[in-house]
Amino acid sequence: MDQQAWSDHGAAGAFGLEGGMYYAQDFRLTKESYLILTLAQISISGGVIFGWQALLPVLYEKGVYAESCDGGKSDPTYPCLAMRSKLALVFNIACAANAIGALVAGVMMDVCGTRIARMVAGLIVCAGAMMIA
């Protein structure tokens, strides 16, 4: 740590705490680390859209929208057309929300910056995962 920064600005100046905001003055990520972080973020947050077909058998087994079928889970045509239609509607709404979210995220990145936009997106993904759980 630079002794001059400590003496001129105190601890706040030495650690980048001026104005109540923390920022790392000498912290820089390489292009490769940005790529790795971006791929990790996509892998974590893109699961429902990209993994919908793998999620469907679990939803059928749990009986999500089973009340739409005439005999419930004991219906011989289970999963019935009404149940599959409701699950398809859920997927379509999720795809539309994904596209609208991309538009909002793009505007937010332009206005607030990448770091803030990624933090907000991470909070939204965490909230959505908690709702699913």
Short mmCIF file of N, CA and C in Angstrom, two decimals:
data_model
loop_
_atom_site.label_atom_id
_atom_site.label_comp_id
_atom_site.label_asym_id
_atom_site.label_seq_id
_atom_site.Cartn_x
_atom_site.Cartn_y
_atom_site.Cartn_z
N MET A 1 0.85 -1.17 0.00
CA MET A 1 0.00 0.00 0.00
C MET A 1 0.89 1.23 0.00
N ASP A 2 0.46 2.23 -0.74
CA ASP A 2 1.23 3.46 -0.86
C ASP A 2 1.10 4.26 0.44
N GLN A 3 2.22 4.52 1.08
CA GLN A 3 2.22 5.26 2.35
C GLN A 3 1.74 6.70 2.14
N GLN A 4 2.02 7.27 0.98
CA GLN A 4 1.61 8.64 0.69
C GLN A 4 0.08 8.74 0.62
N ALA A 5 -0.55 7.76 -0.01
CA ALA A 5 -2.02 7.77 -0.09
C ALA A 5 -2.63 7.67 1.29
N TRP A 6 -2.02 6.89 2.16
CA TRP A 6 -2.52 6.74 3.52
C TRP A 6 -2.43 8.06 4.29
N SER A 7 -1.30 8.72 4.17
CA SER A 7 -1.11 9.94 4.94
C SER A 7 -1.89 11.11 4.36
N ASP A 8 -2.05 11.19 3.04
CA ASP A 8 -2.77 12.30 2.43
C ASP A 8 -4.28 12.20 2.63
N HIS A 9 -4.83 10.99 2.48
CA HIS A 9 -6.28 10.83 2.48
C HIS A 9 -6.79 9.97 3.63
N GLY A 10 -5.93 9.49 4.48
CA GLY A 10 -6.36 8.60 5.55
C GLY A 10 -6.72 7.23 4.99
N ALA A 11 -7.38 6.42 5.77
CA ALA A 11 -7.74 5.07 5.34
C ALA A 11 -8.71 5.10 4.17
N ALA A 12 -9.59 6.09 4.14
CA ALA A 12 -10.58 6.15 3.07
C ALA A 12 -9.91 6.34 1.72
N GLY A 13 -8.92 7.20 1.65
CA GLY A 13 -8.23 7.42 0.38
C GLY A 13 -7.37 6.25 -0.02
N ALA A 14 -6.76 5.58 0.97
CA ALA A 14 -5.89 4.46 0.65
C ALA A 14 -6.67 3.27 0.13
N PHE A 15 -7.90 3.08 0.62
CA PHE A 15 -8.68 1.92 0.22
C PHE A 15 -9.78 2.27 -0.78
N GLY A 16 -9.84 3.50 -1.24
CA GLY A 16 -10.84 3.88 -2.23
C GLY A 16 -12.23 4.02 -1.65
N LEU A 17 -12.34 4.52 -0.42
CA LEU A 17 -13.63 4.65 0.24
C LEU A 17 -14.15 6.08 0.23
N GLU A 18 -13.65 6.91 -0.64
CA GLU A 18 -14.06 8.30 -0.67
C GLU A 18 -15.52 8.40 -1.09
N GLY A 19 -16.25 9.25 -0.42
CA GLY A 19 -17.64 9.48 -0.77
C GLY A 19 -18.55 8.33 -0.38
N GLY A 20 -18.11 7.41 0.44
CA GLY A 20 -18.94 6.30 0.88
C GLY A 20 -19.01 5.15 -0.11
N MET A 21 -18.41 5.27 -1.27
CA MET A 21 -18.45 4.20 -2.27
C MET A 21 -17.10 3.49 -2.29
N TYR A 22 -17.12 2.19 -2.33
CA TYR A 22 -15.88 1.43 -2.41
C TYR A 22 -15.57 1.15 -3.87
N TYR A 23 -14.37 1.39 -4.25
CA TYR A 23 -13.91 1.00 -5.58
C TYR A 23 -12.44 0.61 -5.46
N ALA A 24 -12.06 -0.40 -6.18
CA ALA A 24 -10.68 -0.86 -6.14
C ALA A 24 -9.91 -0.09 -7.21
N GLN A 25 -8.96 0.70 -6.77
CA GLN A 25 -8.25 1.58 -7.68
C GLN A 25 -7.38 0.82 -8.67
N ASP A 26 -6.76 -0.25 -8.23
CA ASP A 26 -5.85 -0.98 -9.10
C ASP A 26 -6.40 -2.34 -9.51
N PHE A 27 -7.67 -2.58 -9.34
CA PHE A 27 -8.26 -3.88 -9.64
C PHE A 27 -8.76 -3.88 -11.08
N ARG A 28 -8.18 -4.70 -11.92
CA ARG A 28 -8.59 -4.82 -13.31
C ARG A 28 -8.71 -6.30 -13.67
N LEU A 29 -9.76 -6.62 -14.40
CA LEU A 29 -9.94 -7.98 -14.87
C LEU A 29 -9.43 -8.09 -16.31
N THR A 30 -8.90 -9.25 -16.63
CA THR A 30 -8.45 -9.48 -18.00
C THR A 30 -9.63 -9.87 -18.86
N LYS A 31 -9.44 -9.87 -20.17
CA LYS A 31 -10.51 -10.27 -21.08
C LYS A 31 -10.92 -11.72 -20.85
N GLU A 32 -9.94 -12.57 -20.54
CA GLU A 32 -10.23 -13.98 -20.30
C GLU A 32 -11.09 -14.16 -19.05
N SER A 33 -10.80 -13.38 -18.00
CA SER A 33 -11.59 -13.51 -16.78
C SER A 33 -13.01 -12.98 -16.99
N TYR A 34 -13.18 -11.94 -17.80
CA TYR A 34 -14.52 -11.48 -18.14
C TYR A 34 -15.29 -12.56 -18.89
N LEU A 35 -14.61 -13.25 -19.80
CA LEU A 35 -15.25 -14.32 -20.55
C LEU A 35 -15.70 -15.44 -19.62
N ILE A 36 -14.84 -15.83 -18.70
CA ILE A 36 -15.17 -16.90 -17.76
C ILE A 36 -16.34 -16.49 -16.86
N LEU A 37 -16.31 -15.26 -16.35
CA LEU A 37 -17.41 -14.78 -15.50
C LEU A 37 -18.72 -14.69 -16.27
N THR A 38 -18.67 -14.27 -17.52
CA THR A 38 -19.87 -14.17 -18.33
C THR A 38 -20.45 -15.55 -18.61
N LEU A 39 -19.61 -16.51 -18.95
CA LEU A 39 -20.09 -17.87 -19.19
C LEU A 39 -20.68 -18.48 -17.93
N ALA A 40 -20.06 -18.20 -16.79
CA ALA A 40 -20.60 -18.70 -15.52
C ALA A 40 -21.96 -18.08 -15.23
N GLN A 41 -22.10 -16.78 -15.48
CA GLN A 41 -23.37 -16.11 -15.24
C GLN A 41 -24.45 -16.66 -16.16
N ILE A 42 -24.13 -16.90 -17.41
CA ILE A 42 -25.11 -17.46 -18.34
C ILE A 42 -25.50 -18.87 -17.92
N SER A 43 -24.52 -19.66 -17.48
CA SER A 43 -24.82 -21.03 -17.05
C SER A 43 -25.71 -21.05 -15.82
N ILE A 44 -25.50 -20.13 -14.91
CA ILE A 44 -26.30 -20.09 -13.68
C ILE A 44 -27.69 -19.54 -13.94
N SER A 45 -27.79 -18.47 -14.71
CA SER A 45 -29.07 -17.79 -14.85
C SER A 45 -29.89 -18.23 -16.05
N GLY A 46 -29.36 -19.00 -16.96
CA GLY A 46 -30.10 -19.39 -18.14
C GLY A 46 -30.72 -20.76 -18.07
N GLY A 47 -30.76 -21.35 -16.90
CA GLY A 47 -31.19 -22.73 -16.75
C GLY A 47 -32.63 -23.02 -17.12
N VAL A 48 -33.57 -22.16 -16.73
CA VAL A 48 -34.97 -22.46 -16.96
C VAL A 48 -35.29 -22.39 -18.45
N ILE A 49 -34.77 -21.42 -19.15
CA ILE A 49 -35.05 -21.30 -20.58
C ILE A 49 -34.37 -22.43 -21.36
N PHE A 50 -33.08 -22.63 -21.10
CA PHE A 50 -32.34 -23.61 -21.88
C PHE A 50 -32.61 -25.04 -21.42
N GLY A 51 -33.04 -25.23 -20.18
CA GLY A 51 -33.27 -26.56 -19.65
C GLY A 51 -34.73 -26.91 -19.48
N TRP A 52 -35.61 -26.25 -20.21
CA TRP A 52 -37.04 -26.47 -20.02
C TRP A 52 -37.44 -27.91 -20.33
N GLN A 53 -36.91 -28.49 -21.40
CA GLN A 53 -37.28 -29.86 -21.77
C GLN A 53 -36.86 -30.87 -20.71
N ALA A 54 -35.76 -30.60 -20.03
CA ALA A 54 -35.34 -31.49 -18.95
C ALA A 54 -36.19 -31.27 -17.70
N LEU A 55 -36.78 -30.10 -17.54
CA LEU A 55 -37.60 -29.79 -16.38
C LEU A 55 -39.02 -30.33 -16.51
N LEU A 56 -39.51 -30.51 -17.73
CA LEU A 56 -40.88 -30.97 -17.95
C LEU A 56 -41.19 -32.31 -17.28
N PRO A 57 -40.37 -33.36 -17.40
CA PRO A 57 -40.70 -34.62 -16.71
C PRO A 57 -40.83 -34.46 -15.19
N VAL A 58 -40.05 -33.59 -14.61
CA VAL A 58 -40.15 -33.34 -13.16
C VAL A 58 -41.47 -32.67 -12.85
N LEU A 59 -41.88 -31.70 -13.67
CA LEU A 59 -43.16 -31.03 -13.46
C LEU A 59 -44.33 -31.99 -13.64
N TYR A 60 -44.23 -32.91 -14.60
CA TYR A 60 -45.26 -33.93 -14.78
C TYR A 60 -45.34 -34.84 -13.57
N GLU A 61 -44.18 -35.25 -13.07
CA GLU A 61 -44.13 -36.15 -11.92
C GLU A 61 -44.70 -35.49 -10.66
N LYS A 62 -44.42 -34.21 -10.48
CA LYS A 62 -44.92 -33.49 -9.31
C LYS A 62 -46.40 -33.15 -9.42
N GLY A 63 -46.95 -33.28 -10.62
CA GLY A 63 -48.38 -33.02 -10.79
C GLY A 63 -48.73 -31.56 -10.93
N VAL A 64 -47.81 -30.76 -11.45
CA VAL A 64 -48.10 -29.35 -11.66
C VAL A 64 -49.19 -29.23 -12.73
N TYR A 65 -50.26 -28.53 -12.41
CA TYR A 65 -51.44 -28.36 -13.26
C TYR A 65 -52.15 -29.70 -13.54
N ALA A 66 -52.00 -30.68 -12.65
CA ALA A 66 -52.70 -31.96 -12.83
C ALA A 66 -54.21 -31.80 -12.70
N GLU A 67 -54.64 -30.75 -12.00
CA GLU A 67 -56.08 -30.53 -11.86
C GLU A 67 -56.73 -30.18 -13.19
N SER A 68 -55.93 -29.85 -14.20
CA SER A 68 -56.47 -29.54 -15.53
C SER A 68 -56.95 -30.80 -16.24
N CYS A 69 -56.41 -31.95 -15.87
CA CYS A 69 -56.83 -33.21 -16.47
C CYS A 69 -58.11 -33.68 -15.79
N ASP A 70 -58.95 -34.41 -16.52
CA ASP A 70 -60.25 -34.83 -15.98
C ASP A 70 -60.10 -35.70 -14.73
N GLY A 71 -59.18 -36.65 -14.76
CA GLY A 71 -59.02 -37.55 -13.62
C GLY A 71 -57.78 -37.25 -12.80
N GLY A 72 -57.20 -36.09 -12.97
CA GLY A 72 -55.97 -35.75 -12.24
C GLY A 72 -54.82 -36.61 -12.73
N LYS A 73 -53.99 -37.06 -11.81
CA LYS A 73 -52.83 -37.89 -12.20
C LYS A 73 -53.26 -39.29 -12.61
N SER A 74 -54.49 -39.68 -12.26
CA SER A 74 -54.97 -41.02 -12.63
C SER A 74 -55.62 -41.04 -14.02
N ASP A 75 -55.66 -39.90 -14.68
CA ASP A 75 -56.22 -39.82 -16.03
C ASP A 75 -55.36 -40.67 -16.96
N PRO A 76 -55.97 -41.52 -17.79
CA PRO A 76 -55.17 -42.38 -18.69
C PRO A 76 -54.38 -41.58 -19.74
N THR A 77 -54.82 -40.37 -20.03
CA THR A 77 -54.09 -39.56 -21.01
C THR A 77 -53.10 -38.62 -20.33
N TYR A 78 -52.78 -38.87 -19.04
CA TYR A 78 -51.87 -37.98 -18.28
C TYR A 78 -50.48 -38.04 -18.88
N PRO A 79 -49.80 -36.97 -19.13
CA PRO A 79 -50.24 -35.58 -19.02
C PRO A 79 -51.16 -35.20 -20.17
N CYS A 80 -52.31 -34.67 -19.82
CA CYS A 80 -53.33 -34.36 -20.82
C CYS A 80 -52.97 -33.08 -21.57
N LEU A 81 -53.75 -32.81 -22.59
CA LEU A 81 -53.49 -31.65 -23.45
C LEU A 81 -53.62 -30.34 -22.69
N ALA A 82 -54.59 -30.23 -21.79
CA ALA A 82 -54.79 -28.99 -21.04
C ALA A 82 -53.58 -28.70 -20.15
N MET A 83 -53.05 -29.73 -19.53
CA MET A 83 -51.87 -29.56 -18.67
C MET A 83 -50.66 -29.15 -19.49
N ARG A 84 -50.46 -29.82 -20.61
CA ARG A 84 -49.32 -29.47 -21.48
C ARG A 84 -49.46 -28.07 -22.03
N SER A 85 -50.71 -27.65 -22.31
CA SER A 85 -50.94 -26.29 -22.82
C SER A 85 -50.61 -25.24 -21.77
N LYS A 86 -50.97 -25.50 -20.52
CA LYS A 86 -50.65 -24.55 -19.45
C LYS A 86 -49.14 -24.46 -19.23
N LEU A 87 -48.46 -25.58 -19.29
CA LEU A 87 -47.00 -25.55 -19.13
C LEU A 87 -46.34 -24.87 -20.33
N ALA A 88 -46.90 -25.04 -21.52
CA ALA A 88 -46.38 -24.34 -22.69
C ALA A 88 -46.58 -22.83 -22.55
N LEU A 89 -47.71 -22.43 -21.95
CA LEU A 89 -47.96 -21.01 -21.71
C LEU A 89 -46.93 -20.45 -20.73
N VAL A 90 -46.60 -21.20 -19.69
CA VAL A 90 -45.57 -20.78 -18.74
C VAL A 90 -44.25 -20.57 -19.46
N PHE A 91 -43.89 -21.50 -20.35
CA PHE A 91 -42.64 -21.38 -21.10
C PHE A 91 -42.67 -20.17 -22.02
N ASN A 92 -43.78 -19.92 -22.68
CA ASN A 92 -43.89 -18.76 -23.57
C ASN A 92 -43.78 -17.45 -22.81
N ILE A 93 -44.40 -17.39 -21.64
CA ILE A 93 -44.29 -16.18 -20.82
C ILE A 93 -42.85 -15.99 -20.36
N ALA A 94 -42.18 -17.08 -20.00
CA ALA A 94 -40.77 -16.98 -19.57
C ALA A 94 -39.87 -16.51 -20.72
N CYS A 95 -40.14 -16.99 -21.92
CA CYS A 95 -39.34 -16.54 -23.08
C CYS A 95 -39.58 -15.06 -23.37
N ALA A 96 -40.83 -14.62 -23.28
CA ALA A 96 -41.13 -13.21 -23.50
C ALA A 96 -40.50 -12.34 -22.42
N ALA A 97 -40.56 -12.80 -21.16
CA ALA A 97 -39.94 -12.05 -20.07
C ALA A 97 -38.42 -12.00 -20.25
N ASN A 98 -37.84 -13.06 -20.78
CA ASN A 98 -36.41 -13.08 -21.05
C ASN A 98 -36.05 -12.03 -22.10
N ALA A 99 -36.84 -11.94 -23.16
CA ALA A 99 -36.56 -10.96 -24.22
C ALA A 99 -36.76 -9.53 -23.71
N ILE A 100 -37.82 -9.30 -22.96
CA ILE A 100 -38.07 -7.97 -22.41
C ILE A 100 -36.99 -7.61 -21.39
N GLY A 101 -36.59 -8.61 -20.60
CA GLY A 101 -35.52 -8.38 -19.62
C GLY A 101 -34.21 -8.03 -20.29
N ALA A 102 -33.94 -8.62 -21.46
CA ALA A 102 -32.72 -8.28 -22.19
C ALA A 102 -32.75 -6.83 -22.66
N LEU A 103 -33.92 -6.37 -23.07
CA LEU A 103 -34.06 -4.97 -23.48
C LEU A 103 -33.83 -4.04 -22.29
N VAL A 104 -34.45 -4.35 -21.16
CA VAL A 104 -34.28 -3.53 -19.95
C VAL A 104 -32.82 -3.57 -19.48
N ALA A 105 -32.21 -4.74 -19.54
CA ALA A 105 -30.81 -4.86 -19.11
C ALA A 105 -29.89 -4.05 -20.01
N GLY A 106 -30.18 -4.01 -21.31
CA GLY A 106 -29.36 -3.21 -22.22
C GLY A 106 -29.43 -1.73 -21.91
N VAL A 107 -30.65 -1.26 -21.65
CA VAL A 107 -30.81 0.15 -21.29
C VAL A 107 -30.13 0.43 -19.95
N MET A 108 -30.29 -0.50 -18.99
CA MET A 108 -29.66 -0.31 -17.68
C MET A 108 -28.14 -0.30 -17.80
N MET A 109 -27.59 -1.14 -18.66
CA MET A 109 -26.13 -1.15 -18.86
C MET A 109 -25.65 0.17 -19.44
N ASP A 110 -26.43 0.75 -20.34
CA ASP A 110 -26.05 2.03 -20.92
C ASP A 110 -26.12 3.16 -19.89
N VAL A 111 -27.13 3.11 -19.03
CA VAL A 111 -27.34 4.19 -18.08
C VAL A 111 -26.48 4.02 -16.82
N CYS A 112 -26.50 2.82 -16.24
CA CYS A 112 -25.86 2.59 -14.93
C CYS A 112 -24.49 1.93 -15.02
N GLY A 113 -24.22 1.27 -16.10
CA GLY A 113 -22.95 0.55 -16.22
C GLY A 113 -23.13 -0.95 -16.05
N THR A 114 -22.11 -1.68 -16.47
CA THR A 114 -22.18 -3.14 -16.47
C THR A 114 -22.25 -3.71 -15.07
N ARG A 115 -21.47 -3.19 -14.15
CA ARG A 115 -21.42 -3.75 -12.80
C ARG A 115 -22.78 -3.67 -12.11
N ILE A 116 -23.42 -2.52 -12.17
CA ILE A 116 -24.73 -2.35 -11.54
C ILE A 116 -25.77 -3.24 -12.21
N ALA A 117 -25.74 -3.28 -13.54
CA ALA A 117 -26.71 -4.11 -14.27
C ALA A 117 -26.54 -5.58 -13.93
N ARG A 118 -25.32 -6.05 -13.80
CA ARG A 118 -25.10 -7.46 -13.44
C ARG A 118 -25.53 -7.75 -12.01
N MET A 119 -25.31 -6.80 -11.11
CA MET A 119 -25.75 -7.01 -9.73
C MET A 119 -27.27 -7.09 -9.65
N VAL A 120 -27.96 -6.20 -10.36
CA VAL A 120 -29.43 -6.23 -10.36
C VAL A 120 -29.92 -7.53 -10.99
N ALA A 121 -29.30 -7.95 -12.09
CA ALA A 121 -29.69 -9.20 -12.73
C ALA A 121 -29.46 -10.39 -11.81
N GLY A 122 -28.35 -10.39 -11.08
CA GLY A 122 -28.09 -11.46 -10.13
C GLY A 122 -29.12 -11.52 -9.02
N LEU A 123 -29.54 -10.36 -8.53
CA LEU A 123 -30.58 -10.32 -7.50
C LEU A 123 -31.91 -10.84 -8.04
N ILE A 124 -32.23 -10.49 -9.28
CA ILE A 124 -33.48 -10.98 -9.88
C ILE A 124 -33.43 -12.49 -10.07
N VAL A 125 -32.29 -13.01 -10.51
CA VAL A 125 -32.15 -14.46 -10.69
C VAL A 125 -32.27 -15.17 -9.34
N CYS A 126 -31.65 -14.62 -8.29
CA CYS A 126 -31.74 -15.23 -6.96
C CYS A 126 -33.19 -15.22 -6.47
N ALA A 127 -33.88 -14.11 -6.67
CA ALA A 127 -35.30 -14.04 -6.26
C ALA A 127 -36.13 -15.06 -7.02
N GLY A 128 -35.91 -15.19 -8.31
CA GLY A 128 -36.65 -16.18 -9.10
C GLY A 128 -36.34 -17.60 -8.68
N ALA A 129 -35.08 -17.88 -8.37
CA ALA A 129 -34.72 -19.23 -7.91
C ALA A 129 -35.37 -19.55 -6.57
N MET A 130 -35.48 -18.54 -5.71
CA MET A 130 -36.12 -18.76 -4.42
C MET A 130 -37.63 -18.99 -4.59
N MET A 131 -38.24 -18.37 -5.60
CA MET A 131 -39.66 -18.59 -5.84
C MET A 131 -39.92 -19.99 -6.39
N ILE A 132 -38.98 -20.50 -7.19
CA ILE A 132 -39.14 -21.84 -7.74
C ILE A 132 -38.93 -22.91 -6.68
N ALA A 133 -38.00 -22.65 -5.75
CA ALA A 133 -37.64 -23.66 -4.75
C ALA A 133 -38.73 -23.97 -3.78
#
